């Protein structure tokens, strides 16, 4: 198994409200969306690093990448140990998963990258192109590069690669 998979004492569901109790684990499953997958970009792609990182922030982006990597080994989903993951991502001291990991999960929720699915957290493996609203907040050089990136993806016929 991967370093983020451990036996948990109390699973926590994926919610978009603030969590007051520390989470020990989150059950994560892939969020399948044929529409986004037809036009989107893989969670660990350069596109996500260049254009979703300014939207999600570094902690949420790294959390997304770590969750997606786990799906390679466990394609139907798995239990993500929040303490180990937070420590592995450098966002928690000692055994406290802390508010930064909770905030990262909330950001994935807020921007449509994750949503609650019963007791699990469904997480996209393919992200849509960033919205114009978010793109307009980026530096000019990223806006210029984004236009080229999207054109090249359309010419190639597949963006998710």
Coordinates of C-alpha atoms in Angstrom, one line a residue:
X1 CA 0.0 0.0 0.0
X2 CA 1.0 3.6 -0.2
X3 CA 2.1 5.7 2.7
X4 CA -1.2 7.4 3.0
X5 CA -3.2 4.3 3.6
X6 CA -3.5 3.2 7.2
X7 CA -6.1 1.7 9.5
X8 CA -8.2 4.4 10.9
X9 CA -10.0 4.6 14.2
X10 CA -12.8 6.8 13.1
X11 CA -13.5 7.7 9.4
X12 CA -14.7 11.2 8.6
X13 CA -16.9 12.1 5.8
X14 CA -16.1 14.7 3.2
X15 CA -18.0 17.8 4.1
X16 CA -17.8 21.4 3.1
X17 CA -18.5 22.8 6.5
X18 CA -15.8 23.5 9.1
X19 CA -14.8 20.4 11.1
X20 CA -14.4 20.9 14.8
X21 CA -13.1 17.4 15.7
X22 CA -9.8 16.2 14.3
X23 CA -10.3 13.8 11.4
X24 CA -8.4 10.6 11.5
X25 CA -9.4 9.5 8.0
X26 CA -11.4 10.3 4.9
X27 CA -12.9 7.7 2.6
X28 CA -12.1 8.9 -0.9
X29 CA -13.6 7.6 -4.1
X30 CA -13.0 8.8 -7.7
X31 CA -15.6 11.3 -9.0
X32 CA -16.4 10.1 -12.5
X33 CA -17.8 12.9 -14.8
X34 CA -17.7 12.0 -18.6
X35 CA -18.4 15.6 -19.6
X36 CA -15.4 17.0 -17.7
X37 CA -13.2 14.0 -18.6
X38 CA -13.8 14.7 -22.3
X39 CA -12.4 18.3 -22.0
X40 CA -10.4 18.3 -18.8
X41 CA -6.9 17.8 -17.5
X42 CA -5.5 15.0 -15.4
X43 CA -5.2 15.9 -11.7
X44 CA -1.4 15.5 -11.8
X45 CA -0.9 17.3 -15.1
X46 CA 1.2 20.3 -15.8
X47 CA -2.1 22.2 -16.6
X48 CA -3.3 21.7 -13.0
X49 CA 0.0 22.9 -11.6
X50 CA 0.1 26.0 -13.8
X51 CA -3.6 27.0 -13.7
X52 CA -5.4 25.3 -10.9
X53 CA -2.6 25.9 -8.3
X54 CA -3.3 29.7 -8.2
X55 CA -7.0 28.9 -7.6
X56 CA -6.8 26.0 -5.1
X57 CA -3.6 27.0 -3.3
X58 CA -0.6 24.7 -2.7
X59 CA -2.0 22.6 0.1
X60 CA -5.2 21.7 -1.7
X61 CA -3.3 21.1 -4.9
X62 CA -0.8 18.7 -3.3
X63 CA -3.7 17.0 -1.4
X64 CA -5.4 16.5 -4.7
X65 CA -2.3 15.0 -6.3
X66 CA -1.8 12.7 -3.3
X67 CA -5.4 11.5 -3.4
X68 CA -5.2 10.9 -7.2
X69 CA -2.0 8.9 -6.8
X70 CA -3.8 6.6 -4.4
X71 CA -6.4 6.0 -7.0
X72 CA -3.7 4.4 -9.2
X73 CA -3.3 1.6 -6.7
X74 CA -6.9 1.6 -5.4
X75 CA -9.1 2.7 -8.4
X76 CA -12.4 2.2 -6.5
X77 CA -11.3 4.3 -3.6
X78 CA -9.6 4.0 -0.2
X79 CA -9.3 5.3 3.3
X80 CA -7.0 8.3 3.4
X81 CA -5.2 8.7 6.8
X82 CA -5.4 12.5 7.4
X83 CA -2.6 12.6 10.0
X84 CA -0.1 10.7 7.9
X85 CA -1.1 12.7 4.8
X86 CA -0.8 16.1 6.5
X87 CA 2.6 15.2 7.8
X88 CA 3.7 13.8 4.4
X89 CA 2.6 17.1 2.8
X90 CA 4.4 19.1 5.4
X91 CA 1.2 20.8 6.7
X92 CA 1.0 19.4 10.2
X93 CA 3.2 19.1 13.2
X94 CA 3.3 16.0 15.2
X95 CA 0.0 14.0 15.1
X96 CA -2.3 17.0 14.5
X97 CA -3.7 17.0 11.0
X98 CA -4.6 20.5 11.8
X99 CA -6.7 23.3 10.2
X100 CA -4.6 23.5 7.1
X101 CA -5.6 20.0 5.9
X102 CA -9.3 20.7 6.7
X103 CA -9.0 24.0 4.8
X104 CA -7.5 22.1 1.8
X105 CA -10.4 19.7 1.8
X106 CA -12.8 22.6 2.0
X107 CA -11.1 24.3 -1.0
X108 CA -11.4 21.2 -3.1
X109 CA -15.1 21.3 -2.2
X110 CA -15.6 25.0 -2.8
X111 CA -14.1 24.9 -6.3
X112 CA -15.9 21.7 -7.4
X113 CA -13.0 19.3 -7.3
X114 CA -14.6 17.2 -4.5
X115 CA -18.0 16.6 -3.1
X116 CA -19.7 14.5 -0.4
X117 CA -21.0 11.2 -1.6
X118 CA -22.7 9.4 1.3
X119 CA -19.9 8.8 3.8
X120 CA -17.2 9.2 1.2
X121 CA -15.5 12.1 -0.5
X122 CA -15.7 11.9 -4.3
X123 CA -12.6 13.6 -5.8
X124 CA -12.1 14.4 -9.5
X125 CA -9.3 12.7 -11.3
X126 CA -9.7 15.0 -14.2
X127 CA -10.3 18.7 -13.7
X128 CA -12.1 21.1 -16.0
X129 CA -10.4 24.1 -17.6
X130 CA -10.3 26.9 -15.1
X131 CA -13.2 29.3 -15.3
X132 CA -12.8 32.8 -16.9
X133 CA -13.5 34.3 -13.5
X134 CA -10.5 32.6 -12.0
X135 CA -8.4 33.1 -15.1
X136 CA -9.0 36.9 -14.9
X137 CA -7.5 37.0 -11.4
X138 CA -4.2 35.4 -12.6
X139 CA -1.2 37.3 -13.8
X140 CA -1.2 38.4 -17.5
X141 CA 1.5 35.9 -18.5
X142 CA -0.6 33.0 -17.2
X143 CA -3.7 34.3 -19.1
X144 CA -1.6 34.4 -22.3
X145 CA -0.2 30.9 -21.8
X146 CA -3.6 29.6 -20.9
X147 CA -5.1 30.6 -24.3
X148 CA -2.2 28.8 -26.1
X149 CA -2.6 25.7 -23.8
X150 CA -6.3 25.4 -24.5
X151 CA -5.8 25.7 -28.3
X152 CA -3.1 23.1 -28.3
X153 CA -5.4 20.7 -26.2
X154 CA -8.2 21.2 -28.8
X155 CA -5.8 20.5 -31.7
X156 CA -4.5 17.4 -30.0
X157 CA -8.1 16.2 -29.5
X158 CA -7.7 15.3 -25.9
X159 CA -6.9 17.5 -22.9
X160 CA -6.8 14.9 -20.1
X161 CA -3.5 13.3 -21.2

